[in-house]
mmCIF file of C-alpha atoms and ligand atoms in Angstrom:
data_model
loop_
_atom_site.group_PDB
_atom_site.id
_atom_site.type_symbol
_atom_site.label_atom_id
_atom_site.label_comp_id
_atom_site.label_asym_id
_atom_site.label_seq_id
_atom_site.Cartn_x
_atom_site.Cartn_y
_atom_site.Cartn_z
ATOM 1 C CA MET L 13 1.425 9.231 7.481
ATOM 2 C CA ASN L 14 -2.282 9.716 6.904
ATOM 3 C CA PHE L 15 -4.408 7.223 4.965
ATOM 4 C CA HIS L 16 -7.786 8.415 3.674
ATOM 5 C CA VAL L 17 -10.118 5.811 2.169
ATOM 6 C CA LEU L 18 -13.091 6.849 0.022
ATOM 7 C CA THR L 19 -15.512 3.949 0.232
ATOM 8 C CA LEU L 20 -19.140 2.843 0.421
ATOM 9 C CA PHE L 21 -18.195 0.458 3.249
ATOM 10 C CA PRO L 22 -16.295 2.491 5.863
ATOM 11 C CA GLU L 23 -16.914 -0.011 8.665
ATOM 12 C CA MET L 24 -15.168 -2.760 6.651
ATOM 13 C CA VAL L 25 -12.042 -0.632 6.301
ATOM 14 C CA MET L 26 -12.021 0.624 9.891
ATOM 15 C CA GLN L 27 -12.553 -2.835 11.395
ATOM 16 C CA GLY L 28 -9.947 -4.409 9.142
ATOM 17 C CA LEU L 29 -7.237 -1.847 9.772
ATOM 18 C CA HIS L 30 -7.577 -1.061 13.461
ATOM 19 C CA THR L 31 -6.343 -4.394 14.779
ATOM 20 C CA SER L 32 -2.913 -5.843 15.531
ATOM 21 C CA ILE L 33 0.188 -3.893 14.450
ATOM 22 C CA LEU L 34 -1.704 -1.209 12.495
ATOM 23 C CA GLY L 35 -4.143 -0.660 15.373
ATOM 24 C CA ARG L 36 -1.178 -0.162 17.697
ATOM 25 C CA ALA L 37 0.463 2.254 15.219
ATOM 26 C CA VAL L 38 -2.729 4.337 15.055
ATOM 27 C CA SER L 39 -3.133 4.481 18.823
ATOM 28 C CA LYS L 40 0.548 5.469 19.226
ATOM 29 C CA GLY L 41 0.100 8.279 16.667
ATOM 30 C CA TYR L 42 2.485 6.990 13.959
ATOM 31 C CA MET L 43 -0.314 7.137 11.405
ATOM 32 C CA THR L 44 -3.997 7.916 10.971
ATOM 33 C CA ILE L 45 -6.633 6.033 8.999
ATOM 34 C CA GLU L 46 -9.960 7.622 8.077
ATOM 35 C CA ALA L 47 -12.694 6.011 6.050
ATOM 36 C CA VAL L 48 -14.950 8.492 4.287
ATOM 37 C CA ASN L 49 -18.399 7.297 3.274
ATOM 38 C CA ILE L 50 -18.975 8.372 -0.342
ATOM 39 C CA ARG L 51 -22.737 8.057 0.237
ATOM 40 C CA ASP L 52 -22.583 10.982 2.697
ATOM 41 C CA TYR L 53 -21.737 13.244 -0.258
ATOM 42 C CA THR L 54 -24.469 12.351 -2.726
ATOM 43 C CA ASN L 55 -26.866 15.103 -3.809
ATOM 44 C CA ASP L 56 -29.581 12.492 -4.338
ATOM 45 C CA LYS L 57 -32.272 12.820 -1.693
ATOM 46 C CA HIS L 58 -32.634 9.040 -1.421
ATOM 47 C CA GLY L 59 -28.910 8.541 -0.861
ATOM 48 C CA LYS L 60 -28.367 6.930 -4.270
ATOM 49 C CA VAL L 61 -24.731 6.777 -5.490
ATOM 50 C CA ASP L 62 -25.053 4.551 -8.583
ATOM 51 C CA ASP L 63 -26.971 4.428 -11.867
ATOM 52 C CA TYR L 64 -27.260 2.491 -15.135
ATOM 53 C CA THR L 65 -24.470 2.751 -17.692
ATOM 54 C CA TYR L 66 -24.976 4.721 -20.913
ATOM 55 C CA GLY L 67 -24.867 2.406 -23.916
ATOM 56 C CA GLY L 68 -26.371 -0.488 -21.969
ATOM 57 C CA GLY L 69 -24.668 -3.406 -20.285
ATOM 58 C CA ALA L 70 -25.174 -5.280 -17.046
ATOM 59 C CA GLY L 71 -24.766 -3.702 -13.648
ATOM 60 C CA MET L 72 -24.652 -0.269 -12.107
ATOM 61 C CA LEU L 73 -21.932 2.333 -12.136
ATOM 62 C CA MET L 74 -20.865 4.650 -9.295
ATOM 63 C CA GLN L 75 -21.729 8.201 -10.305
ATOM 64 C CA ALA L 76 -19.199 11.001 -10.602
ATOM 65 C CA GLN L 77 -20.794 13.596 -8.290
ATOM 66 C CA PRO L 78 -20.619 11.855 -4.881
ATOM 67 C CA VAL L 79 -17.115 10.550 -5.571
ATOM 68 C CA TYR L 80 -15.907 13.998 -6.646
ATOM 69 C CA ASP L 81 -17.404 15.774 -3.633
ATOM 70 C CA ALA L 82 -16.110 13.149 -1.176
ATOM 71 C CA TYR L 83 -12.662 13.541 -2.727
ATOM 72 C CA TRP L 84 -12.737 17.339 -2.376
ATOM 73 C CA ALA L 85 -13.898 17.153 1.240
ATOM 74 C CA VAL L 86 -10.762 15.125 1.990
ATOM 75 C CA ALA L 87 -8.400 17.146 -0.250
ATOM 76 C CA ASP L 88 -9.616 20.428 1.300
ATOM 77 C CA ALA L 89 -9.196 19.076 4.831
ATOM 78 C CA ILE L 90 -5.635 18.000 3.993
ATOM 79 C CA ALA L 91 -4.819 21.408 2.468
ATOM 80 C CA ASN L 92 -6.268 23.209 5.494
ATOM 81 C CA ARG L 93 -4.356 20.998 7.918
ATOM 82 C CA LYS L 94 -1.098 21.618 6.055
ATOM 83 C CA ALA L 95 -1.697 25.357 5.965
ATOM 84 C CA ALA L 96 -2.416 25.342 9.695
ATOM 85 C CA GLU L 97 0.752 23.326 10.363
ATOM 86 C CA ALA L 98 2.846 25.686 8.237
ATOM 87 C CA GLU L 99 1.482 28.840 9.784
ATOM 88 C CA PRO L 100 -1.672 28.874 11.909
ATOM 89 C CA ALA L 101 -2.715 32.301 10.530
ATOM 90 C CA ALA L 102 -2.570 30.968 6.964
ATOM 91 C CA ALA L 103 -5.304 28.421 7.680
ATOM 92 C CA GLU L 104 -8.030 30.909 6.949
ATOM 93 C CA SER L 105 -6.633 31.901 3.570
ATOM 94 C CA ALA L 106 -6.545 28.234 2.554
ATOM 95 C CA GLU L 107 -10.295 28.135 2.708
ATOM 96 C CA GLY L 108 -10.551 29.239 -0.888
ATOM 97 C CA ILE L 109 -8.694 26.119 -1.898
ATOM 98 C CA GLN L 110 -11.780 24.430 -3.241
ATOM 99 C CA GLU L 111 -11.723 26.482 -6.413
ATOM 100 C CA ARG L 112 -12.284 23.525 -8.700
ATOM 101 C CA ASN L 113 -10.733 23.162 -12.125
ATOM 102 C CA GLY L 114 -11.390 26.755 -13.125
ATOM 103 C CA GLY L 115 -9.470 28.061 -10.114
ATOM 104 C CA SER L 116 -5.962 29.412 -9.760
ATOM 105 C CA GLY L 117 -4.500 25.934 -9.934
ATOM 106 C CA CYS L 118 -3.120 26.117 -6.391
ATOM 107 C CA ALA L 119 -5.405 23.299 -5.232
ATOM 108 C CA ARG L 120 -4.054 21.114 -8.054
ATOM 109 C CA ASP L 121 -0.481 21.901 -7.022
ATOM 110 C CA ARG L 122 -1.169 20.551 -3.573
ATOM 111 C CA GLN L 123 -3.197 17.561 -4.733
ATOM 112 C CA PRO L 124 -2.313 14.455 -2.719
ATOM 113 C CA ARG L 125 -1.840 11.212 -4.632
ATOM 114 C CA VAL L 126 -5.095 9.366 -5.249
ATOM 115 C CA VAL L 127 -4.839 5.602 -5.655
ATOM 116 C CA TYR L 128 -7.750 4.043 -7.531
ATOM 117 C CA LEU L 129 -8.031 0.300 -6.892
ATOM 118 C CA THR L 130 -8.756 -1.387 -10.193
ATOM 119 C CA PRO L 131 -7.719 -4.580 -12.030
ATOM 120 C CA GLN L 132 -6.710 -2.226 -14.879
ATOM 121 C CA GLY L 133 -3.976 -0.526 -12.835
ATOM 122 C CA ARG L 134 -0.235 -1.176 -12.490
ATOM 123 C CA THR L 135 0.365 -4.290 -10.417
ATOM 124 C CA PHE L 136 1.324 -3.436 -6.840
ATOM 125 C CA HIS L 137 4.758 -4.522 -5.600
ATOM 126 C CA GLN L 138 7.194 -3.816 -2.766
ATOM 127 C CA LYS L 139 9.031 -0.989 -4.550
ATOM 128 C CA MET L 140 5.699 0.811 -5.056
ATOM 129 C CA ALA L 141 4.977 0.378 -1.339
ATOM 130 C CA GLU L 142 8.346 1.976 -0.574
ATOM 131 C CA GLU L 143 7.572 4.881 -2.890
ATOM 132 C CA PHE L 144 4.073 5.466 -1.446
ATOM 133 C CA ALA L 145 5.457 5.296 2.112
ATOM 134 C CA LYS L 146 7.277 8.594 1.449
ATOM 135 C CA GLU L 147 3.966 10.484 1.079
ATOM 136 C CA GLU L 148 2.439 12.361 3.992
ATOM 137 C CA ASP L 149 -1.139 11.750 2.798
ATOM 138 C CA LEU L 150 -2.555 9.089 0.502
ATOM 139 C CA ILE L 151 -6.140 8.895 -0.698
ATOM 140 C CA PHE L 152 -7.556 5.503 -1.752
ATOM 141 C CA LEU L 153 -10.631 5.386 -3.963
ATOM 142 C CA CYS L 154 -12.593 2.130 -3.716
ATOM 143 C CA GLY L 155 -14.995 1.292 -6.522
ATOM 144 C CA HIS L 156 -17.977 -1.048 -6.372
ATOM 145 C CA TYR L 157 -20.613 -2.465 -8.714
ATOM 146 C CA GLU L 158 -19.319 -2.205 -12.299
ATOM 147 C CA GLY L 159 -16.846 0.576 -11.461
ATOM 148 C CA ILE L 160 -16.862 4.375 -11.430
ATOM 149 C CA ASP L 161 -17.840 6.957 -14.079
ATOM 150 C CA GLU L 162 -14.690 7.484 -16.161
ATOM 151 C CA ARG L 163 -14.923 11.295 -16.041
ATOM 152 C CA VAL L 164 -14.294 11.554 -12.311
ATOM 153 C CA ILE L 165 -11.468 9.015 -12.529
ATOM 154 C CA GLU L 166 -9.826 11.239 -15.161
ATOM 155 C CA GLU L 167 -10.109 14.275 -12.909
ATOM 156 C CA ILE L 168 -8.907 13.007 -9.541
ATOM 157 C CA VAL L 169 -6.942 9.749 -9.875
ATOM 158 C CA THR L 170 -3.136 9.917 -10.006
ATOM 159 C CA ASP L 171 -2.315 6.191 -9.545
ATOM 160 C CA PRO L 172 -4.540 3.351 -10.792
ATOM 161 C CA VAL L 173 -3.279 0.225 -8.993
ATOM 162 C CA SER L 174 -4.200 -3.473 -9.152
ATOM 163 C CA ILE L 175 -3.207 -6.042 -6.529
ATOM 164 C CA GLY L 176 -3.161 -8.903 -9.038
ATOM 165 C CA ASP L 177 -4.732 -10.394 -12.120
ATOM 166 C CA TYR L 178 -8.081 -11.394 -10.682
ATOM 167 C CA VAL L 179 -11.315 -9.507 -10.149
ATOM 168 C CA LEU L 180 -12.696 -8.739 -6.671
ATOM 169 C CA THR L 181 -16.119 -7.345 -5.776
ATOM 170 C CA GLY L 182 -14.749 -3.987 -4.648
ATOM 171 C CA GLY L 183 -11.668 -1.916 -3.921
ATOM 172 C CA GLU L 184 -11.761 -2.166 -0.113
ATOM 173 C CA LEU L 185 -9.709 -5.368 0.268
ATOM 174 C CA PRO L 186 -7.063 -4.171 -2.238
ATOM 175 C CA ALA L 187 -6.887 -0.805 -0.405
ATOM 176 C CA MET L 188 -6.392 -2.637 2.886
ATOM 177 C CA VAL L 189 -3.671 -4.822 1.371
ATOM 178 C CA MET L 190 -1.850 -1.742 0.095
ATOM 179 C CA ILE L 191 -2.244 0.184 3.361
ATOM 180 C CA ASP L 192 -0.845 -2.756 5.328
ATOM 181 C CA ALA L 193 2.184 -3.063 3.029
ATOM 182 C CA ILE L 194 2.834 0.705 3.084
ATOM 183 C CA ALA L 195 2.169 1.264 6.798
ATOM 184 C CA ARG L 196 4.748 -1.283 7.941
ATOM 185 C CA LEU L 197 7.411 0.802 6.201
ATOM 186 C CA VAL L 198 6.461 3.968 8.113
ATOM 187 C CA PRO L 199 9.073 4.698 10.804
ATOM 188 C CA GLY L 200 7.896 3.577 14.246
ATOM 189 C CA VAL L 201 5.115 1.284 13.014
ATOM 190 C CA LEU L 202 7.165 -1.899 13.408
ATOM 191 C CA HIS L 203 9.220 -2.558 16.510
ATOM 192 C CA ASN L 204 12.874 -3.507 15.995
ATOM 193 C CA ASP L 205 12.058 -7.167 16.426
ATOM 194 C CA GLU L 206 9.476 -6.916 13.643
ATOM 195 C CA SER L 207 12.048 -5.216 11.430
ATOM 196 C CA ALA L 208 10.968 -4.380 7.879
ATOM 197 C CA VAL L 209 14.285 -4.792 6.134
ATOM 198 C CA SER L 210 15.292 -8.447 6.401
ATOM 199 C CA GLU L 211 12.021 -9.850 5.116
ATOM 200 C CA SER L 212 10.963 -11.241 1.753
ATOM 201 C CA PHE L 213 11.489 -8.979 -1.266
ATOM 202 C CA TYR L 214 14.181 -6.939 0.399
ATOM 203 C CA HIS L 215 16.955 -6.993 -2.242
ATOM 204 C CA ASP L 216 14.775 -9.267 -4.427
ATOM 205 C CA LEU L 217 15.294 -12.386 -2.290
ATOM 206 C CA LEU L 218 12.721 -14.401 -0.381
ATOM 207 C CA GLU L 219 13.092 -14.791 3.353
ATOM 208 C CA TYR L 220 15.150 -17.686 4.777
ATOM 209 C CA PRO L 221 13.398 -20.395 6.895
ATOM 210 C CA GLN L 222 13.008 -19.622 10.596
ATOM 211 C CA TYR L 223 12.567 -21.804 13.686
ATOM 212 C CA SER L 224 11.470 -21.375 17.282
ATOM 213 C CA ARG L 225 11.243 -23.680 20.312
ATOM 214 C CA PRO L 226 11.223 -26.662 20.736
ATOM 215 C CA GLU L 227 14.563 -27.711 19.233
ATOM 216 C CA ILE L 228 13.004 -30.953 17.965
ATOM 217 C CA TRP L 229 9.411 -31.098 16.701
ATOM 218 C CA HIS L 230 7.842 -34.039 14.831
ATOM 219 C CA GLU L 231 11.360 -35.545 14.788
ATOM 220 C CA LYS L 232 12.629 -32.521 12.836
ATOM 221 C CA LYS L 233 15.649 -30.814 14.350
ATOM 222 C CA VAL L 234 16.452 -27.112 14.060
ATOM 223 C CA PRO L 235 19.541 -26.699 11.783
ATOM 224 C CA GLU L 236 22.678 -27.035 13.920
ATOM 225 C CA ILE L 237 24.231 -23.765 12.709
ATOM 226 C CA LEU L 238 21.394 -21.731 14.289
ATOM 227 C CA LEU L 239 22.311 -23.112 17.719
ATOM 228 C CA SER L 240 26.028 -22.377 17.312
ATOM 229 C CA GLY L 241 26.002 -18.741 18.449
ATOM 230 C CA ASN L 242 28.309 -17.886 15.524
ATOM 231 C CA HIS L 243 26.538 -14.843 14.041
ATOM 232 C CA ALA L 244 28.700 -14.578 10.930
ATOM 233 C CA LYS L 245 28.063 -18.235 10.078
ATOM 234 C CA VAL L 246 24.328 -17.836 10.788
ATOM 235 C CA ASP L 247 24.171 -14.826 8.398
ATOM 236 C CA GLU L 248 26.035 -16.811 5.730
ATOM 237 C CA TRP L 249 23.655 -19.764 6.125
ATOM 238 C CA ARG L 250 20.587 -17.501 5.965
ATOM 239 C CA LEU L 251 21.759 -15.797 2.790
ATOM 240 C CA ALA L 252 22.469 -19.186 1.162
ATOM 241 C CA GLN L 253 18.978 -20.388 2.184
ATOM 242 C CA SER L 254 17.385 -17.212 0.796
ATOM 243 C CA ILE L 255 19.164 -17.674 -2.519
ATOM 244 C CA GLU L 256 18.267 -21.384 -2.718
ATOM 245 C CA ARG L 257 14.618 -20.739 -1.828
ATOM 246 C CA THR L 258 14.260 -17.875 -4.307
ATOM 247 C CA LYS L 259 15.831 -19.962 -7.092
ATOM 248 C CA LYS L 260 13.364 -22.787 -6.417
ATOM 249 C CA LEU L 261 10.152 -20.861 -5.672
ATOM 250 C CA ARG L 262 10.558 -17.629 -7.658
ATOM 251 C CA PRO L 263 13.003 -18.142 -10.543
ATOM 252 C CA ASP L 264 11.938 -14.740 -11.952
ATOM 253 C CA LEU L 265 13.080 -12.950 -8.795
ATOM 254 C CA TYR L 266 16.244 -15.060 -8.646
ATOM 255 C CA GLU L 267 17.265 -13.950 -12.170
ATOM 256 C CA LYS L 268 16.702 -10.312 -11.189
ATOM 257 C CA TRP L 269 18.814 -10.735 -8.034
ATOM 258 C CA LYS L 270 21.578 -12.565 -9.958
ATOM 259 C CA GLN L 271 21.819 -9.853 -12.577
ATOM 260 C CA ARG L 272 21.917 -7.137 -9.948
ATOM 261 C CA SER L 273 24.636 -8.887 -7.901
ATOM 262 C CA GLU L 274 26.721 -9.554 -11.036
ATOM 263 C CA SER L 275 26.497 -5.919 -12.095
ATOM 264 C CA GLU L 276 27.416 -4.734 -8.556
ATOM 265 C CA CYS L 277 30.367 -7.130 -8.641
ATOM 266 C CA ARG L 278 31.571 -5.683 -11.984
ATOM 267 C CA GLN L 279 31.276 -2.134 -10.615
ATOM 268 C CA ASP L 280 33.276 -3.037 -7.490
ATOM 269 C CA LYS L 281 36.035 -4.560 -9.668
ATOM 270 C CA LYS L 282 36.171 -1.400 -11.820
ATOM 271 C CA LYS L 283 36.584 0.780 -8.721
ATOM 272 C CA SER L 284 39.481 -1.304 -7.284
HETATM 273 N N1 ADE K 101 -10.926 -4.206 -7.709
HETATM 274 C C1 ADE K 101 -11.403 -5.381 -8.144
HETATM 275 N N2 ADE K 101 -10.434 -6.243 -8.388
HETATM 276 C C2 ADE K 101 -9.270 -5.611 -8.085
HETATM 277 C C3 ADE K 101 -7.903 -5.969 -8.131
HETATM 278 N N3 ADE K 101 -7.498 -7.165 -8.548
HETATM 279 N N4 ADE K 101 -6.992 -5.062 -7.749
HETATM 280 C C4 ADE K 101 -7.381 -3.836 -7.345
HETATM 281 N N5 ADE K 101 -8.652 -3.446 -7.295
HETATM 282 C C5 ADE K 101 -9.600 -4.312 -7.654
#
């Protein structure tokens, strides 16, 4: 899996994502993360990437040109890499891939998904993370100031995504949140003991409570069942705790889970 982040603050992204589990995954080769500085692609001789908005209004807008050219630098590199992987001799012929909109359309066919981080997008959730984790390459476009010129968004963005109903100063933190959630689903990134499946939101239930040593802390004892060694009983207890916790903390998720289990139950009865 290859993450490509188009940003005005590449160091923020690289520092944030090269630590802990993701840092280990990068160094072991399970994924790559590159941060591309949009400013490197501006045609302005002073390095300017933003300008005033037509029609007035406060703040500056990121201009289309540097964003578009940064995007194509990444999209071309991806297309060339794929061509080289498929057949080394084909790499050369892929060089014409940057025929823009007026071209043969082959570049469009190969266009990787481009996630634009914006409060106006679809709200990110676990199922979206699972869907994105199937991609080989994902490009994240991080806006700043008052946003990005609409025309370039129309041309390159496939997935506008929000991480929640609040407004941040830029798209870098949301991109990092998404990359973290997606990366942990990539095979090899988590070790078995960090397993992705049993955690919150798997099957719409929140995670059960967990305990480590000591057995008694602040006069609170670890639930007896967890010390019993009876795995079936432990699993039963954990499921009951997950259900109870979801009902109390996230009644919306609980209703979803209940409806799904009831419908699965009906289907099982029909089959037997
Ligand atoms: N950019 C600014 N706020 C955002 C949000 N809530 N989600 C995604 N991108 C953003």
